[in-house]
């Protein structure tokens, strides 16, 4: 990843940072892991231990449908099979994002009986419907990595607490525990953010300013008007890395071509994903696994 692109992404990462509101002295009924990245589980087990200490009846809810994970796993399974690495291909389970979060949480010590899987959502609204209807009037602690936290907060506040009936939600009483990361720290194989020489991560950062512009008053509220530094960083990333989904003609062809280096990278580095995930879980187990009372 070129330094200019990394620096631009970090400007946006910092601009859309969200402060954690987690209170260790507060009783939570659910800890909701809302992320497409197992980092959210790997780095929140100590928090879950604190939640359970104050409320033994609290439950861990994991959220996420198929998303990038389904495509990436299909590519990796195909890669391992055609390269005659069948033993490795059997390690790739077909999972939704939530099922993967559940598996990692269980490997770190959370009993299966404490985990609620919410994996039917196909978009942010459907995920918020599932979360808000689960929590009802109870208190939830939402865990998210830094890169997704602002989108969650602005979407949840708007769809659940400002226009709940319109979006099929109910009021959501929640705090957030945000896992702080630099852009470089997000670039791992186990979350695919490094794929395509970082193009997966750069697409996310290239989409944030636009997302708040386009969906303001529809699915979320714009948190602020970006300053000139943020606008310049957005301009550096948007034209090159933003993959627009709803386009036609030549623009659609260009969007499709943007997937090529990502898929190619995942195809040739399937083993790196397996190794990186196993290493990350092993490291987390040594210092932050959850030990039930």
CSV table of C-alpha atoms in Angstrom, one decimal:
chain,number,residue,atom,x,y,z
A,1,UNK,CA,0.0,0.0,0.0
A,2,UNK,CA,1.4,3.4,-1.0
A,3,UNK,CA,2.2,5.7,1.8
A,4,UNK,CA,0.0,8.5,0.4
A,5,UNK,CA,-3.0,6.1,0.4
A,6,UNK,CA,-2.3,4.8,3.9
A,7,UNK,CA,-2.0,8.4,5.2
A,8,UNK,CA,-5.3,9.4,3.5
A,9,UNK,CA,-7.0,6.4,5.0
A,10,UNK,CA,-5.6,7.2,8.5
A,11,UNK,CA,-7.0,10.8,8.2
A,12,UNK,CA,-10.5,9.4,7.6
A,13,UNK,CA,-10.0,6.7,10.2
A,14,UNK,CA,-9.3,9.3,12.9
A,15,UNK,CA,-12.0,11.7,11.7
A,16,UNK,CA,-14.7,9.1,12.1
A,17,UNK,CA,-13.4,7.7,15.4
A,18,UNK,CA,-16.0,7.1,18.1
A,19,UNK,CA,-15.4,7.4,21.8
A,20,UNK,CA,-16.2,4.3,23.9
A,21,UNK,CA,-19.0,4.7,26.4
A,22,UNK,CA,-18.6,1.4,28.1
A,23,UNK,CA,-18.9,1.7,31.9
A,24,UNK,CA,-17.4,-1.2,33.9
A,25,UNK,CA,-19.8,-0.3,36.8
A,26,UNK,CA,-22.9,-0.5,34.6
A,27,UNK,CA,-25.1,-3.7,34.3
A,28,UNK,CA,-25.5,-4.9,30.7
A,29,UNK,CA,-27.9,-7.6,29.6
A,30,UNK,CA,-26.3,-8.2,26.3
A,31,UNK,CA,-22.8,-7.7,24.8
A,32,UNK,CA,-23.4,-7.5,21.1
A,33,UNK,CA,-20.4,-8.0,18.8
A,34,UNK,CA,-21.3,-6.2,15.6
A,35,UNK,CA,-18.5,-6.6,13.1
A,36,UNK,CA,-17.2,-8.5,10.1
A,37,UNK,CA,-13.8,-8.9,11.9
A,38,UNK,CA,-12.9,-11.4,14.5
A,39,UNK,CA,-10.8,-8.7,16.1
A,40,UNK,CA,-14.0,-7.6,17.8
A,41,UNK,CA,-14.1,-10.9,19.7
A,42,UNK,CA,-10.3,-11.4,20.1
A,43,UNK,CA,-10.0,-8.0,21.9
A,44,UNK,CA,-13.2,-8.0,24.0
A,45,UNK,CA,-13.1,-11.1,26.1
A,46,UNK,CA,-11.9,-9.1,29.2
A,47,UNK,CA,-14.8,-6.8,28.7
A,48,UNK,CA,-17.2,-9.7,28.5
A,49,UNK,CA,-15.8,-11.1,31.7
A,50,UNK,CA,-16.6,-7.7,33.4
A,51,UNK,CA,-20.1,-7.7,32.0
A,52,UNK,CA,-20.7,-11.3,33.3
A,53,UNK,CA,-19.3,-10.4,36.7
A,54,UNK,CA,-22.0,-7.7,37.2
A,55,UNK,CA,-24.7,-9.7,35.5
A,56,UNK,CA,-24.3,-13.5,35.4
A,57,UNK,CA,-27.4,-13.7,33.2
A,58,UNK,CA,-25.9,-11.5,30.4
A,59,UNK,CA,-25.5,-13.1,27.0
A,60,UNK,CA,-23.1,-12.6,24.1
A,61,UNK,CA,-24.9,-11.8,20.8
A,62,UNK,CA,-22.9,-12.1,17.5
A,63,UNK,CA,-24.2,-10.3,14.4
A,64,UNK,CA,-23.5,-10.7,10.7
A,65,UNK,CA,-24.7,-12.4,7.5
A,66,UNK,CA,-22.6,-13.6,4.6
A,67,UNK,CA,-20.9,-10.5,3.1
A,68,UNK,CA,-17.3,-10.6,2.0
A,69,UNK,CA,-16.8,-13.8,4.0
A,70,UNK,CA,-18.9,-16.0,1.7
A,71,UNK,CA,-17.1,-14.9,-1.4
A,72,UNK,CA,-13.7,-15.1,0.2
A,73,UNK,CA,-14.3,-18.6,1.5
A,74,UNK,CA,-15.5,-19.8,-1.9
A,75,UNK,CA,-12.4,-18.5,-3.5
A,76,UNK,CA,-10.1,-20.0,-0.9
A,77,UNK,CA,-11.8,-23.4,-1.0
A,78,UNK,CA,-11.5,-23.4,-4.8
A,79,UNK,CA,-7.9,-22.3,-4.6
A,80,UNK,CA,-6.9,-25.1,-2.1
A,81,UNK,CA,-8.6,-27.8,-4.1
A,82,UNK,CA,-7.2,-26.9,-7.5
A,83,UNK,CA,-3.8,-26.6,-5.9
A,84,UNK,CA,-4.3,-30.1,-4.4
A,85,UNK,CA,-4.3,-28.9,-0.8
A,86,UNK,CA,-7.4,-30.8,0.3
A,87,UNK,CA,-6.5,-31.2,3.9
A,88,UNK,CA,-6.2,-27.4,4.3
A,89,UNK,CA,-9.5,-26.9,2.4
A,90,UNK,CA,-11.3,-29.0,5.0
A,91,UNK,CA,-10.4,-26.4,7.6
A,92,UNK,CA,-12.5,-23.8,5.8
A,93,UNK,CA,-16.0,-24.1,7.2
A,94,UNK,CA,-18.9,-22.5,5.5
A,95,UNK,CA,-19.9,-19.8,7.9
A,96,UNK,CA,-21.7,-16.6,8.2
A,97,UNK,CA,-19.9,-13.7,9.8
A,98,UNK,CA,-21.9,-14.3,13.1
A,99,UNK,CA,-21.1,-18.0,13.0
A,100,UNK,CA,-17.4,-17.2,12.7
A,101,UNK,CA,-17.6,-14.8,15.6
A,102,UNK,CA,-19.3,-17.5,17.6
A,103,UNK,CA,-16.7,-20.1,16.8
A,104,UNK,CA,-13.9,-17.8,17.9
A,105,UNK,CA,-15.7,-16.8,21.1
A,106,UNK,CA,-16.1,-20.5,21.9
A,107,UNK,CA,-12.4,-21.1,21.3
A,108,UNK,CA,-11.7,-18.4,23.8
A,109,UNK,CA,-13.8,-19.9,26.4
A,110,UNK,CA,-17.4,-18.6,26.0
A,111,UNK,CA,-19.9,-21.5,26.5
A,112,UNK,CA,-22.1,-22.1,23.5
A,113,UNK,CA,-25.2,-21.8,25.7
A,114,UNK,CA,-24.3,-18.1,26.3
A,115,UNK,CA,-24.1,-17.1,22.6
A,116,UNK,CA,-27.0,-15.8,20.5
A,117,UNK,CA,-26.4,-15.9,16.7
A,118,UNK,CA,-28.1,-13.2,14.6
A,119,UNK,CA,-27.0,-14.0,11.1
A,120,UNK,CA,-30.0,-13.5,8.9
A,121,UNK,CA,-29.5,-9.8,8.2
A,122,UNK,CA,-28.5,-8.9,4.7
A,123,UNK,CA,-27.8,-5.2,5.4
A,124,UNK,CA,-27.4,-2.7,8.3
A,125,UNK,CA,-31.1,-2.2,8.7
A,126,UNK,CA,-31.9,-5.9,9.0
A,127,UNK,CA,-29.0,-6.3,11.5
A,128,UNK,CA,-30.4,-3.4,13.6
A,129,UNK,CA,-33.8,-4.9,13.5
A,130,UNK,CA,-32.4,-8.1,14.9
A,131,UNK,CA,-30.3,-6.4,17.6
A,132,UNK,CA,-33.1,-4.0,18.8
A,133,UNK,CA,-35.8,-6.7,18.9
A,134,UNK,CA,-33.4,-8.9,20.9
A,135,UNK,CA,-32.5,-6.2,23.4
A,136,UNK,CA,-36.0,-4.7,23.6
A,137,UNK,CA,-35.8,-2.4,26.7
A,138,UNK,CA,-32.8,-4.0,28.2
A,139,UNK,CA,-29.3,-2.6,28.2
A,140,UNK,CA,-26.8,-3.6,25.4
A,141,UNK,CA,-23.1,-3.1,25.1
A,142,UNK,CA,-22.1,-3.0,21.4
A,143,UNK,CA,-18.6,-4.0,20.5
A,144,UNK,CA,-17.1,-2.8,17.2
A,145,UNK,CA,-13.8,-2.1,15.6
A,146,UNK,CA,-13.0,1.6,15.0
A,147,UNK,CA,-13.5,1.4,11.2
A,148,UNK,CA,-17.2,0.4,11.6
A,149,UNK,CA,-18.2,2.1,14.8
A,150,UNK,CA,-19.3,5.5,13.4
A,151,UNK,CA,-21.6,3.8,10.8
A,152,UNK,CA,-23.1,1.7,13.5
A,153,UNK,CA,-23.7,4.6,16.0
A,154,UNK,CA,-25.2,6.9,13.4
A,155,UNK,CA,-27.4,4.2,11.9
A,156,UNK,CA,-28.6,2.8,15.3
A,157,UNK,CA,-29.4,6.3,16.7
A,158,UNK,CA,-31.4,7.1,13.5
A,159,UNK,CA,-33.1,3.9,12.7
A,160,UNK,CA,-33.8,2.6,16.2
A,161,UNK,CA,-34.2,5.7,18.3
A,162,UNK,CA,-35.3,8.4,15.8
A,163,UNK,CA,-37.4,6.5,13.2
A,164,UNK,CA,-37.9,3.0,14.7
A,165,UNK,CA,-41.3,2.3,13.1
A,166,UNK,CA,-40.2,3.3,9.6
A,167,UNK,CA,-37.2,0.9,9.7
A,168,UNK,CA,-38.8,-2.0,11.6
A,169,UNK,CA,-36.8,-1.4,14.7
A,170,UNK,CA,-37.6,-0.7,18.4
A,171,UNK,CA,-35.7,1.7,20.7
A,172,UNK,CA,-32.2,0.5,21.5
A,173,UNK,CA,-30.6,1.4,24.8
A,174,UNK,CA,-26.9,0.8,24.2
A,175,UNK,CA,-23.3,1.8,25.0
A,176,UNK,CA,-20.3,1.1,22.8
A,177,UNK,CA,-17.0,-0.5,23.3
A,178,UNK,CA,-14.8,0.6,20.4
A,179,UNK,CA,-11.6,-1.3,19.6
A,180,UNK,CA,-9.1,1.4,18.6
A,181,UNK,CA,-6.9,0.5,15.6
A,182,UNK,CA,-4.8,2.4,13.1
A,183,UNK,CA,-5.3,1.5,9.4
A,184,UNK,CA,-2.1,-0.5,9.4
A,185,UNK,CA,-3.3,-2.5,12.4
A,186,UNK,CA,-6.4,-3.5,10.5
A,187,UNK,CA,-4.4,-5.0,7.6
A,188,UNK,CA,-4.5,-8.7,8.5
A,189,UNK,CA,-5.2,-11.8,6.4
A,190,UNK,CA,-7.7,-13.2,9.0
A,191,UNK,CA,-10.1,-10.3,8.2
A,192,UNK,CA,-9.2,-10.0,4.5
A,193,UNK,CA,-8.5,-6.2,4.9
A,194,UNK,CA,-5.0,-6.7,3.4
A,195,UNK,CA,-6.3,-8.5,0.3
A,196,UNK,CA,-5.5,-6.8,-3.0
A,197,UNK,CA,-2.6,-5.0,-1.4
A,198,UNK,CA,-5.0,-3.4,1.1
A,199,UNK,CA,-7.8,-2.6,-1.4
A,200,UNK,CA,-10.4,-4.1,0.8
A,201,UNK,CA,-9.5,-1.7,3.7
A,202,UNK,CA,-9.1,1.2,1.3
A,203,UNK,CA,-12.6,0.7,-0.2
A,204,UNK,CA,-14.1,1.0,3.3
A,205,UNK,CA,-12.2,4.3,4.0
A,206,UNK,CA,-13.0,5.5,0.5
A,207,UNK,CA,-16.7,5.0,1.2
A,208,UNK,CA,-17.3,6.7,4.5
A,209,UNK,CA,-17.6,10.3,3.5
A,210,UNK,CA,-19.8,9.4,0.6
A,211,UNK,CA,-21.9,7.1,2.7
A,212,UNK,CA,-22.8,9.8,5.2
A,213,UNK,CA,-23.5,12.2,2.3
A,214,UNK,CA,-25.8,9.9,0.4
A,215,UNK,CA,-27.7,8.3,3.3
A,216,UNK,CA,-28.0,11.3,5.6
A,217,UNK,CA,-31.7,11.6,6.7
A,218,UNK,CA,-32.5,8.2,5.0
A,219,UNK,CA,-30.7,5.5,7.0
A,220,UNK,CA,-28.5,7.6,9.3
A,221,UNK,CA,-27.4,11.1,10.4
A,222,UNK,CA,-24.2,12.6,9.1
A,223,UNK,CA,-22.1,13.1,12.3
A,224,UNK,CA,-20.5,16.3,11.1
A,225,UNK,CA,-19.5,18.2,8.0
A,226,UNK,CA,-16.0,17.0,7.0
A,227,UNK,CA,-13.2,19.5,7.1
A,228,UNK,CA,-10.9,20.3,4.3
A,229,UNK,CA,-8.3,17.8,5.4
A,230,UNK,CA,-10.8,15.0,5.5
A,231,UNK,CA,-12.2,16.0,2.1
A,232,UNK,CA,-8.8,15.9,0.5
A,233,UNK,CA,-8.1,12.5,2.0
A,234,UNK,CA,-11.5,11.3,0.6
A,235,UNK,CA,-10.6,12.7,-2.8
A,236,UNK,CA,-7.3,10.8,-2.8
A,237,UNK,CA,-9.1,7.5,-2.1
A,238,UNK,CA,-12.6,7.7,-3.6
A,239,UNK,CA,-11.8,7.7,-7.4
A,240,UNK,CA,-9.3,4.9,-7.1
A,241,UNK,CA,-10.7,2.6,-4.4
A,242,UNK,CA,-14.4,3.1,-4.0
A,243,UNK,CA,-16.2,0.1,-5.6
A,244,UNK,CA,-19.7,1.4,-6.5
A,245,UNK,CA,-22.3,-1.3,-6.4
A,246,UNK,CA,-25.3,0.3,-8.2
A,247,UNK,CA,-23.8,1.4,-11.5
A,248,UNK,CA,-24.3,0.3,-15.1
A,249,UNK,CA,-22.4,0.3,-18.4
A,250,UNK,CA,-18.7,1.1,-18.4
A,251,UNK,CA,-18.9,2.1,-14.8
A,252,UNK,CA,-20.1,-1.4,-13.9
A,253,UNK,CA,-17.2,-2.9,-15.9
A,254,UNK,CA,-14.8,-0.8,-14.0
A,255,UNK,CA,-16.3,-1.8,-10.7
A,256,UNK,CA,-16.0,-5.5,-11.6
A,257,UNK,CA,-12.4,-5.0,-12.6
A,258,UNK,CA,-11.6,-3.6,-9.1
A,259,UNK,CA,-12.4,-7.0,-7.6
A,260,UNK,CA,-9.8,-8.8,-9.7
A,261,UNK,CA,-6.7,-8.0,-7.6
A,262,UNK,CA,-8.7,-8.7,-4.4
A,263,UNK,CA,-9.9,-12.1,-5.6
A,264,UNK,CA,-6.5,-12.9,-7.1
A,265,UNK,CA,-4.8,-12.2,-3.9
A,266,UNK,CA,-7.2,-14.3,-1.8
A,267,UNK,CA,-6.8,-17.1,-4.3
A,268,UNK,CA,-3.0,-17.3,-3.9
A,269,UNK,CA,-2.9,-16.6,-0.1
A,270,UNK,CA,-5.6,-19.0,1.2
A,271,UNK,CA,-3.0,-20.6,3.5
A,272,UNK,CA,-2.1,-17.2,4.9
A,273,UNK,CA,-5.7,-16.7,6.0
A,274,UNK,CA,-5.7,-20.0,7.8
A,275,UNK,CA,-2.4,-19.4,9.5
A,276,UNK,CA,-3.1,-15.8,10.5
A,277,UNK,CA,-6.5,-16.7,12.0
A,278,UNK,CA,-5.0,-19.6,14.0
A,279,UNK,CA,-2.1,-17.4,15.2
A,280,UNK,CA,-4.5,-14.6,16.3
A,281,UNK,CA,-6.7,-17.0,18.2
A,282,UNK,CA,-3.8,-18.6,19.9
A,283,UNK,CA,-2.3,-15.3,20.9
A,284,UNK,CA,-5.7,-14.1,22.3
A,285,UNK,CA,-6.1,-17.3,24.2
A,286,UNK,CA,-2.9,-16.7,26.0
A,287,UNK,CA,-3.8,-13.3,27.3
A,288,UNK,CA,-7.5,-12.5,27.2
A,289,UNK,CA,-9.6,-15.7,27.1
A,290,UNK,CA,-12.8,-15.8,29.0
A,291,UNK,CA,-12.9,-18.1,32.0
A,292,UNK,CA,-16.4,-18.8,33.2
A,293,UNK,CA,-16.9,-18.6,37.0
